[in-house]
PDB file of C-alpha atoms and ligand atoms in Angstrom:
ATOM      1  CA  UNK A   1     -95.271  55.755 -11.082  1.00 95.00           C
ATOM      2  CA  UNK A   2     -98.196  54.735  -9.231  1.00 97.00           C
ATOM      3  CA  UNK A   3    -100.915  53.571 -11.740  1.00 97.00           C
ATOM      4  CA  UNK A   4    -104.108  53.951 -10.275  1.00 98.00           C
ATOM      5  CA  UNK A   5    -106.541  51.232 -11.435  1.00 98.00           C
ATOM      6  CA  UNK A   6    -110.031  51.582 -13.088  1.00 98.00           C
ATOM      7  CA  UNK A   7    -113.347  49.963 -11.220  1.00 98.00           C
ATOM      8  CA  UNK A   8    -113.093  47.716 -13.987  1.00 98.00           C
ATOM      9  CA  UNK A   9    -109.381  46.655 -13.669  1.00 98.00           C
ATOM     10  CA  UNK A  10    -110.337  46.245  -9.994  1.00 98.00           C
ATOM     11  CA  UNK A  11    -113.306  43.901 -11.067  1.00 98.00           C
ATOM     12  CA  UNK A  12    -110.974  41.504 -13.048  1.00 98.00           C
ATOM     13  CA  UNK A  13    -108.332  41.723  -9.938  1.00 99.00           C
ATOM     14  CA  UNK A  14    -111.109  40.261  -7.603  1.00 98.00           C
ATOM     15  CA  UNK A  15    -110.728  36.714  -9.237  1.00 98.00           C
ATOM     16  CA  UNK A  16    -106.991  36.428  -9.000  1.00 99.00           C
ATOM     17  CA  UNK A  17    -107.402  38.332  -4.993  1.00 99.00           C
ATOM     18  CA  UNK A  18    -110.226  35.733  -4.408  1.00 99.00           C
ATOM     19  CA  UNK A  19    -107.887  32.446  -5.416  1.00 99.00           C
ATOM     20  CA  UNK A  20    -105.431  33.846  -3.123  1.00 99.00           C
ATOM     21  CA  UNK A  21    -107.518  33.920  -0.034  1.00 99.00           C
ATOM     22  CA  UNK A  22    -108.743  30.262  -0.612  1.00 98.00           C
ATOM     23  CA  UNK A  23    -105.395  28.861  -1.667  1.00 99.00           C
ATOM     24  CA  UNK A  24    -104.133  30.356   1.847  1.00 99.00           C
ATOM     25  CA  UNK A  25    -107.319  28.616   3.252  1.00 98.00           C
ATOM     26  CA  UNK A  26    -107.621  25.529   1.468  1.00 98.00           C
ATOM     27  CA  UNK A  27    -103.599  25.269   3.039  1.00 98.00           C
ATOM     28  CA  UNK A  28    -104.387  26.221   6.233  1.00 98.00           C
ATOM     29  CA  UNK A  29    -106.602  23.325   6.865  1.00 98.00           C
ATOM     30  CA  UNK A  30    -104.623  20.646   5.340  1.00 98.00           C
ATOM     31  CA  UNK A  31    -100.315  22.079   6.690  1.00 98.00           C
ATOM     32  CA  UNK A  32     -99.568  19.255   9.682  1.00 98.00           C
ATOM     33  CA  UNK A  33     -96.414  18.418  11.111  1.00 98.00           C
ATOM     34  CA  UNK A  34     -94.545  15.655   9.431  1.00 98.00           C
ATOM     35  CA  UNK A  35     -95.193  17.378   5.937  1.00 98.00           C
ATOM     36  CA  UNK A  36     -92.446  19.081   3.747  1.00 98.00           C
ATOM     37  CA  UNK A  37     -91.996  22.492   3.119  1.00 99.00           C
ATOM     38  CA  UNK A  38     -92.322  20.808  -1.000  1.00 98.00           C
ATOM     39  CA  UNK A  39     -95.591  19.622  -0.147  1.00 98.00           C
ATOM     40  CA  UNK A  40     -97.090  22.125   0.971  1.00 98.00           C
ATOM     41  CA  UNK A  41     -95.734  24.150  -2.373  1.00 98.00           C
ATOM     42  CA  UNK A  42     -97.887  20.762  -4.107  1.00 98.00           C
ATOM     43  CA  UNK A  43    -101.319  21.936  -2.758  1.00 98.00           C
ATOM     44  CA  UNK A  44    -100.118  25.066  -3.390  1.00 98.00           C
ATOM     45  CA  UNK A  45     -99.642  24.689  -6.309  1.00 99.00           C
ATOM     46  CA  UNK A  46    -102.386  22.501  -7.249  1.00 98.00           C
ATOM     47  CA  UNK A  47    -105.252  24.615  -5.921  1.00 98.00           C
ATOM     48  CA  UNK A  48    -104.228  27.357  -7.787  1.00 99.00           C
ATOM     49  CA  UNK A  49    -104.428  25.521 -11.135  1.00 98.00           C
ATOM     50  CA  UNK A  50    -107.271  23.793 -10.397  1.00 98.00           C
ATOM     51  CA  UNK A  51    -109.040  27.233 -10.126  1.00 98.00           C
ATOM     52  CA  UNK A  52    -107.589  28.303 -13.670  1.00 98.00           C
ATOM     53  CA  UNK A  53    -105.182  30.402 -12.596  1.00 99.00           C
ATOM     54  CA  UNK A  54    -101.484  30.461 -12.528  1.00 98.00           C
ATOM     55  CA  UNK A  55     -98.972  30.403  -9.186  1.00 99.00           C
ATOM     56  CA  UNK A  56     -96.850  33.455 -10.475  1.00 98.00           C
ATOM     57  CA  UNK A  57     -94.030  33.157  -8.514  1.00 98.00           C
ATOM     58  CA  UNK A  58     -93.092  30.154 -10.019  1.00 98.00           C
ATOM     59  CA  UNK A  59     -90.486  31.427 -12.605  1.00 98.00           C
ATOM     60  CA  UNK A  60     -90.679  34.824 -11.396  1.00 98.00           C
ATOM     61  CA  UNK A  61     -87.299  36.271 -11.338  1.00 98.00           C
ATOM     62  CA  UNK A  62     -86.137  32.982 -11.515  1.00 98.00           C
ATOM     63  CA  UNK A  63     -88.363  31.925  -8.307  1.00 98.00           C
ATOM     64  CA  UNK A  64     -88.183  28.016  -8.815  1.00 98.00           C
ATOM     65  CA  UNK A  65     -91.364  27.485  -6.825  1.00 98.00           C
ATOM     66  CA  UNK A  66     -94.855  27.969  -6.390  1.00 98.00           C
ATOM     67  CA  UNK A  67     -95.371  29.062  -3.233  1.00 98.00           C
ATOM     68  CA  UNK A  68     -92.453  31.026  -0.566  1.00 99.00           C
ATOM     69  CA  UNK A  69     -92.709  28.812   2.656  1.00 99.00           C
ATOM     70  CA  UNK A  70     -90.786  29.900   5.429  1.00 99.00           C
ATOM     71  CA  UNK A  71     -90.299  27.900   8.604  1.00 99.00           C
ATOM     72  CA  UNK A  72     -89.609  29.993  12.269  1.00 98.00           C
ATOM     73  CA  UNK A  73     -86.358  32.333  11.743  1.00 98.00           C
ATOM     74  CA  UNK A  74     -86.773  31.785   8.001  1.00 98.00           C
ATOM     75  CA  UNK A  75     -88.523  35.625   6.868  1.00 98.00           C
ATOM     76  CA  UNK A  76     -89.796  35.026   3.744  1.00 98.00           C
ATOM     77  CA  UNK A  77     -88.847  33.388   0.192  1.00 98.00           C
ATOM     78  CA  UNK A  78     -88.362  29.964   1.963  1.00 98.00           C
ATOM     79  CA  UNK A  79     -87.783  27.563  -1.249  1.00 98.00           C
ATOM     80  CA  UNK A  80     -89.818  24.234  -0.680  1.00 98.00           C
ATOM     81  CA  UNK A  81     -87.599  21.225  -0.559  1.00 98.00           C
ATOM     82  CA  UNK A  82     -88.162  18.013   0.378  1.00 98.00           C
ATOM     83  CA  UNK A  83     -85.624  17.923   3.371  1.00 98.00           C
ATOM     84  CA  UNK A  84     -87.336  20.579   5.305  1.00 98.00           C
ATOM     85  CA  UNK A  85     -90.233  18.399   7.724  1.00 98.00           C
ATOM     86  CA  UNK A  86     -92.826  20.246   9.473  1.00 98.00           C
ATOM     87  CA  UNK A  87     -92.102  19.320  12.837  1.00 98.00           C
ATOM     88  CA  UNK A  88     -94.679  20.521  16.367  1.00 98.00           C
ATOM     89  CA  UNK A  89     -94.162  23.651  17.350  1.00 98.00           C
ATOM     90  CA  UNK A  90     -92.922  25.267  14.132  1.00 99.00           C
ATOM     91  CA  UNK A  91     -94.528  28.518  12.567  1.00 99.00           C
ATOM     92  CA  UNK A  92     -94.635  28.400   8.537  1.00 99.00           C
ATOM     93  CA  UNK A  93     -95.249  31.330   6.484  1.00 99.00           C
ATOM     94  CA  UNK A  94     -96.983  30.138   2.931  1.00 99.00           C
ATOM     95  CA  UNK A  95     -96.287  33.637   1.168  1.00 99.00           C
ATOM     96  CA  UNK A  96     -98.689  33.210  -2.773  1.00 98.00           C
ATOM     97  CA  UNK A  97     -99.912  34.902  -5.648  1.00 99.00           C
ATOM     98  CA  UNK A  98    -102.220  33.747  -8.217  1.00 99.00           C
ATOM     99  CA  UNK A  99    -102.579  35.440 -11.806  1.00 99.00           C
ATOM    100  CA  UNK A 100    -105.570  35.252 -13.698  1.00 98.00           C
ATOM    101  CA  UNK A 101    -107.522  37.926 -16.080  1.00 98.00           C
ATOM    102  CA  UNK A 102    -104.181  39.530 -16.414  1.00 98.00           C
ATOM    103  CA  UNK A 103    -103.613  40.399 -13.142  1.00 99.00           C
ATOM    104  CA  UNK A 104    -102.048  39.532  -9.656  1.00 99.00           C
ATOM    105  CA  UNK A 105    -103.205  38.582  -6.466  1.00 99.00           C
ATOM    106  CA  UNK A 106    -100.907  38.677  -3.184  1.00 99.00           C
ATOM    107  CA  UNK A 107    -100.999  37.038   0.310  1.00 99.00           C
ATOM    108  CA  UNK A 108     -99.110  35.503   2.912  1.00 99.00           C
ATOM    109  CA  UNK A 109    -100.177  33.803   5.833  1.00 99.00           C
ATOM    110  CA  UNK A 110     -98.022  32.111   8.654  1.00 99.00           C
ATOM    111  CA  UNK A 111     -99.663  28.779  10.147  1.00 99.00           C
ATOM    112  CA  UNK A 112     -98.932  27.565  13.595  1.00 98.00           C
ATOM    113  CA  UNK A 113     -98.063  23.856  13.521  1.00 98.00           C
ATOM    114  CA  UNK A 114     -99.134  21.768  16.807  1.00 98.00           C
ATOM    115  CA  UNK A 115     -98.574  23.419  19.797  1.00 97.00           C
ATOM    116  CA  UNK A 116     -96.198  26.341  19.274  1.00 98.00           C
ATOM    117  CA  UNK A 117     -94.401  28.523  22.640  1.00 98.00           C
ATOM    118  CA  UNK A 118     -96.810  31.014  23.840  1.00 98.00           C
ATOM    119  CA  UNK A 119     -94.294  33.928  22.992  1.00 98.00           C
ATOM    120  CA  UNK A 120     -94.203  32.395  19.625  1.00 98.00           C
ATOM    121  CA  UNK A 121     -98.244  32.632  18.828  1.00 98.00           C
ATOM    122  CA  UNK A 122     -97.945  36.253  20.421  1.00 98.00           C
ATOM    123  CA  UNK A 123     -95.726  37.174  17.731  1.00 99.00           C
ATOM    124  CA  UNK A 124     -98.041  35.400  14.734  1.00 99.00           C
ATOM    125  CA  UNK A 125    -101.274  36.975  16.284  1.00 98.00           C
ATOM    126  CA  UNK A 126     -99.268  40.626  16.397  1.00 99.00           C
ATOM    127  CA  UNK A 127     -98.100  40.282  12.829  1.00 99.00           C
ATOM    128  CA  UNK A 128    -101.492  39.768  12.175  1.00 98.00           C
ATOM    129  CA  UNK A 129    -102.941  42.734  13.998  1.00 99.00           C
ATOM    130  CA  UNK A 130    -100.141  45.239  12.479  1.00 99.00           C
ATOM    131  CA  UNK A 131    -101.854  44.739   9.454  1.00 99.00           C
ATOM    132  CA  UNK A 132    -104.882  45.781  10.655  1.00 98.00           C
ATOM    133  CA  UNK A 133    -103.504  49.092  12.416  1.00 98.00           C
ATOM    134  CA  UNK A 134    -101.887  49.469   9.196  1.00 98.00           C
ATOM    135  CA  UNK A 135    -105.576  49.534   7.720  1.00 98.00           C
ATOM    136  CA  UNK A 136    -107.024  51.443  10.471  1.00 97.00           C
ATOM    137  CA  UNK A 137    -108.141  55.167   9.148  1.00 96.00           C
ATOM    138  CA  UNK A 138    -106.238  54.014   5.975  1.00 98.00           C
ATOM    139  CA  UNK A 139    -108.457  55.866   3.057  1.00 98.00           C
ATOM    140  CA  UNK A 140    -108.118  58.313  -0.397  1.00 98.00           C
ATOM    141  CA  UNK A 141    -105.199  60.872   0.909  1.00 98.00           C
ATOM    142  CA  UNK A 142    -103.767  59.030   3.512  1.00 98.00           C
ATOM    143  CA  UNK A 143     -99.502  60.037   3.451  1.00 98.00           C
ATOM    144  CA  UNK A 144     -98.069  56.571   2.224  1.00 98.00           C
ATOM    145  CA  UNK A 145     -95.574  56.137   4.884  1.00 98.00           C
ATOM    146  CA  UNK A 146     -98.137  56.254   7.548  1.00 98.00           C
ATOM    147  CA  UNK A 147     -98.875  52.648   6.798  1.00 98.00           C
ATOM    148  CA  UNK A 148     -95.524  51.779   8.319  1.00 98.00           C
ATOM    149  CA  UNK A 149     -95.736  53.950  10.816  1.00 98.00           C
ATOM    150  CA  UNK A 150     -98.238  52.294  12.479  1.00 98.00           C
ATOM    151  CA  UNK A 151     -96.552  48.710  11.772  1.00 98.00           C
ATOM    152  CA  UNK A 152     -93.712  49.941  13.420  1.00 98.00           C
ATOM    153  CA  UNK A 153     -95.009  51.930  16.174  1.00 98.00           C
ATOM    154  CA  UNK A 154     -97.130  48.347  16.734  1.00 98.00           C
ATOM    155  CA  UNK A 155     -94.587  46.208  16.530  1.00 98.00           C
ATOM    156  CA  UNK A 156     -92.076  47.892  18.335  1.00 98.00           C
ATOM    157  CA  UNK A 157     -94.416  48.179  21.683  1.00 98.00           C
ATOM    158  CA  UNK A 158     -94.117  44.321  21.425  1.00 98.00           C
ATOM    159  CA  UNK A 159     -90.278  44.826  21.229  1.00 98.00           C
ATOM    160  CA  UNK A 160     -90.397  43.462  18.154  1.00 99.00           C
ATOM    161  CA  UNK A 161     -88.299  44.176  15.313  1.00 98.00           C
ATOM    162  CA  UNK A 162     -89.754  45.206  11.982  1.00 98.00           C
ATOM    163  CA  UNK A 163     -87.963  43.890   8.738  1.00 98.00           C
ATOM    164  CA  UNK A 164     -86.190  46.547   6.936  1.00 98.00           C
ATOM    165  CA  UNK A 165     -84.867  44.737   4.228  1.00 98.00           C
ATOM    166  CA  UNK A 166     -88.244  44.049   2.426  1.00 98.00           C
ATOM    167  CA  UNK A 167     -91.301  46.133   2.241  1.00 98.00           C
ATOM    168  CA  UNK A 168     -95.313  46.098   0.729  1.00 98.00           C
ATOM    169  CA  UNK A 169     -95.802  47.236  -2.638  1.00 98.00           C
ATOM    170  CA  UNK A 170     -98.310  48.240  -5.548  1.00 98.00           C
ATOM    171  CA  UNK A 171     -99.457  45.054  -7.647  1.00 98.00           C
ATOM    172  CA  UNK A 172    -101.595  44.678 -11.175  1.00 98.00           C
ATOM    173  CA  UNK A 173    -100.867  43.344 -14.409  1.00 98.00           C
ATOM    174  CA  UNK A 174     -97.283  42.976 -12.261  1.00 98.00           C
ATOM    175  CA  UNK A 175     -96.540  41.266  -9.123  1.00 98.00           C
ATOM    176  CA  UNK A 176     -94.789  44.386  -7.581  1.00 98.00           C
ATOM    177  CA  UNK A 177     -95.367  47.852  -8.827  1.00 98.00           C
ATOM    178  CA  UNK A 178     -95.146  50.999  -7.345  1.00 98.00           C
ATOM    179  CA  UNK A 179     -95.238  52.093  -4.612  1.00 98.00           C
ATOM    180  CA  UNK A 180     -93.143  50.273  -2.122  1.00 98.00           C
ATOM    181  CA  UNK A 181     -94.722  50.288   1.423  1.00 98.00           C
ATOM    182  CA  UNK A 182     -92.572  49.640   4.185  1.00 98.00           C
ATOM    183  CA  UNK A 183     -93.471  48.861   7.568  1.00 98.00           C
ATOM    184  CA  UNK A 184     -91.676  51.307   9.045  1.00 98.00           C
ATOM    185  CA  UNK A 185     -91.349  55.241   8.756  1.00 98.00           C
ATOM    186  CA  UNK A 186     -92.657  58.978  10.121  1.00 98.00           C
ATOM    187  CA  UNK A 187     -96.072  59.760   9.622  1.00 98.00           C
ATOM    188  CA  UNK A 188     -97.257  62.378   7.622  1.00 98.00           C
ATOM    189  CA  UNK A 189     -94.807  61.343   4.854  1.00 98.00           C
ATOM    190  CA  UNK A 190     -94.995  60.111   1.237  1.00 98.00           C
ATOM    191  CA  UNK A 191     -97.408  60.515  -1.262  1.00 98.00           C
ATOM    192  CA  UNK A 192    -100.784  60.906  -0.778  1.00 98.00           C
ATOM    193  CA  UNK A 193    -102.786  57.784  -1.830  1.00 98.00           C
ATOM    194  CA  UNK A 194    -104.850  58.315  -4.414  1.00 98.00           C
ATOM    195  CA  UNK A 195    -108.230  56.214  -4.515  1.00 98.00           C
ATOM    196  CA  UNK A 196    -107.801  53.157  -6.830  1.00 98.00           C
ATOM    197  CA  UNK A 197    -104.652  52.392  -6.055  1.00 98.00           C
ATOM    198  CA  UNK A 198    -104.029  48.425  -4.741  1.00 99.00           C
ATOM    199  CA  UNK A 199    -101.210  47.619  -2.625  1.00 98.00           C
ATOM    200  CA  UNK A 200     -99.943  44.700  -0.747  1.00 99.00           C
ATOM    201  CA  UNK A 201     -99.412  45.589   2.737  1.00 99.00           C
ATOM    202  CA  UNK A 202     -97.144  42.975   4.560  1.00 98.00           C
ATOM    203  CA  UNK A 203     -95.642  43.448   8.067  1.00 99.00           C
ATOM    204  CA  UNK A 204     -92.835  41.228   8.439  1.00 99.00           C
ATOM    205  CA  UNK A 205     -91.951  41.236  11.768  1.00 99.00           C
ATOM    206  CA  UNK A 206     -89.180  39.224  14.063  1.00 99.00           C
ATOM    207  CA  UNK A 207     -89.133  38.624  17.559  1.00 98.00           C
ATOM    208  CA  UNK A 208     -85.640  40.243  18.373  1.00 98.00           C
ATOM    209  CA  UNK A 209     -83.455  41.509  15.267  1.00 98.00           C
ATOM    210  CA  UNK A 210     -84.609  42.948  11.884  1.00 98.00           C
ATOM    211  CA  UNK A 211     -81.257  42.070  10.482  1.00 98.00           C
ATOM    212  CA  UNK A 212     -81.500  39.410   7.989  1.00 98.00           C
ATOM    213  CA  UNK A 213     -78.917  36.937   5.678  1.00 98.00           C
ATOM    214  CA  UNK A 214     -79.405  35.737   2.658  1.00 98.00           C
ATOM    215  CA  UNK A 215     -78.977  32.058   1.935  1.00 98.00           C
ATOM    216  CA  UNK A 216     -76.773  31.236  -0.432  1.00 98.00           C
ATOM    217  CA  UNK A 217     -79.812  29.488  -3.020  1.00 98.00           C
ATOM    218  CA  UNK A 218     -79.669  33.699  -2.949  1.00 98.00           C
ATOM    219  CA  UNK A 219     -83.801  33.433  -1.733  1.00 98.00           C
ATOM    220  CA  UNK A 220     -84.399  32.766   1.491  1.00 98.00           C
ATOM    221  CA  UNK A 221     -83.799  35.350   4.212  1.00 98.00           C
ATOM    222  CA  UNK A 222     -83.169  33.990   8.219  1.00 98.00           C
ATOM    223  CA  UNK A 223     -82.948  36.585  11.340  1.00 98.00           C
ATOM    224  CA  UNK A 224     -79.149  36.990  12.106  1.00 98.00           C
ATOM    225  CA  UNK A 225     -80.570  36.191  15.233  1.00 98.00           C
ATOM    226  CA  UNK A 226     -81.962  32.735  14.700  1.00 98.00           C
ATOM    227  CA  UNK A 227     -85.014  33.945  16.459  1.00 98.00           C
ATOM    228  CA  UNK A 228     -88.714  33.271  14.810  1.00 99.00           C
ATOM    229  CA  UNK A 229     -90.197  35.557  12.143  1.00 99.00           C
ATOM    230  CA  UNK A 230     -93.798  35.963  10.938  1.00 99.00           C
ATOM    231  CA  UNK A 231     -95.599  37.510   7.723  1.00 99.00           C
ATOM    232  CA  UNK A 232     -99.167  38.353   6.730  1.00 99.00           C
ATOM    233  CA  UNK A 233    -100.229  40.188   3.873  1.00 98.00           C
ATOM    234  CA  UNK A 234    -103.394  40.696   1.475  1.00 99.00           C
ATOM    235  CA  UNK A 235    -103.530  42.679  -0.879  1.00 99.00           C
ATOM    236  CA  UNK A 236    -106.218  45.719  -0.853  1.00 99.00           C
ATOM    237  CA  UNK A 237    -108.214  49.124  -2.812  1.00 99.00           C
ATOM    238  CA  UNK A 238    -107.687  52.489  -1.529  1.00 98.00           C
ATOM    239  CA  UNK A 239    -111.046  53.576  -1.586  1.00 98.00           C
ATOM    240  CA  UNK A 240    -112.282  57.533  -0.465  1.00 98.00           C
ATOM    241  CA  UNK A 241    -113.882  55.968   2.726  1.00 98.00           C
ATOM    242  CA  UNK A 242    -111.848  53.381   3.784  1.00 98.00           C
ATOM    243  CA  UNK A 243    -109.691  50.253   2.735  1.00 98.00           C
ATOM    244  CA  UNK A 244    -111.131  47.016  -0.042  1.00 98.00           C
ATOM    245  CA  UNK A 245    -109.610  43.890   1.312  1.00 99.00           C
ATOM    246  CA  UNK A 246    -109.380  41.600  -2.061  1.00 98.00           C
ATOM    247  CA  UNK A 247    -107.530  38.792  -0.206  1.00 98.00           C
ATOM    248  CA  UNK A 248    -110.175  38.117   2.689  1.00 97.00           C
TER     249      UNK A 248
HETATM  250  N1  LIG B   1     -95.581  37.536  -2.663  1.00 80.46           N
HETATM  251  C1  LIG B   1     -94.221  37.856  -2.429  1.00 80.46           C
HETATM  252  C2  LIG B   1     -94.196  39.190  -2.400  1.00 80.46           C
HETATM  253  O1  LIG B   1     -95.419  39.498  -1.534  1.00 80.46           O
HETATM  254  C3  LIG B   1     -93.679  37.738  -3.919  1.00 80.46           C
HETATM  255  C4  LIG B   1     -92.164  36.337  -3.647  1.00 80.46           C
HETATM  256  S1  LIG B   1     -91.105  36.269  -4.744  1.00 80.46           S
HETATM  257  C5  LIG B   1     -91.348  35.466  -6.002  1.00 80.46           C
HETATM  258  O2  LIG B   1     -93.101  40.096  -2.794  1.00 80.46           O
HETATM  259  F1  LIG B   1     -90.516  35.316  -6.739  1.00 80.46           F
HETATM  260  F2  LIG B   1     -91.333  33.957  -5.005  1.00 80.46           F
HETATM  261  F3  LIG B   1     -92.329  35.538  -6.182  1.00 80.46           F
HETATM  262 CO1  LIG B   2     -96.509  40.824  -1.590  1.00 80.46          CO
END
C-alpha cells in the first residue's frame, strides 16, 4: 500500500534528505584515486553522524556498512573494504541513506575518478539524464510505469542496458516502501501517483547487458559482461503540478 505523506511528514523528511544531498556533495569533493572504498564509507559515516543523523544502510537487512560503494562493473550494493583502491579512470557509485526525524532520505551519485574514458563518461552523464527524463511531466495523476518507460527509452536509445533486478521505491518511515519503481515499463500503466507520494527514482544503467550476477557476499551485484554500470538517485515528492526533489 502506498502511504501518501502529509505536509508535516514531508517537512520532517526535508532534513534527512538535505543531509543525503550534503553528504554526497562532501564525498564528491573528497573522493580521489588512491582511496579505498572503506575510506569512502568512513567519510560517509562520519559526515552523516556529524549532522545528528544515522546512516541507515548500516544494519539494514544485515548490510555491514554505512554506504554502498560500487566500482565500475559493480552495479549496486558494493560492500566497502580496505582492499579495493580507487584508480584513475574508475567510476564509483556512492549510495547512502540518512535517518533523522523518524524518516529516511536516500540518494546516489556516480563519481568519475581522474581521467575516465569518454564512452564511460557518457554512460555516467546519460544515467543522470535518465533521472531528469523520468521526472519530465511527472506530477499527480501520472501512471507509475511512465517513469520506467521514460528511463528505458532514453537509456536504450544509447544502446545501454537497463538493470531489471533492482528498482526505485517509496520511502518514509521505512527505507523501502511501496511502490516499487522499475526503470523499465509500458507507458500509461500502473497506479496513478497521488500528490504527497514520496519516491526514490534511481536509474541503474549498464554499458552492455542488463544482466547481473550476485557476488558471494550476498550483496554486491556486477554486470555479467563485466562492462561498467552507473547509478543516480534522488528522493522526491509528487506534487499536483510537478515534483519537488528533496535531495538536490
Ligand atoms: N540506497 C539503497 C536503495 O536505494 C539502499 C541500499 S540497501 C542497504 O535501496 F542495505 F545498503 F541499505
Ligand atoms: Co534507493
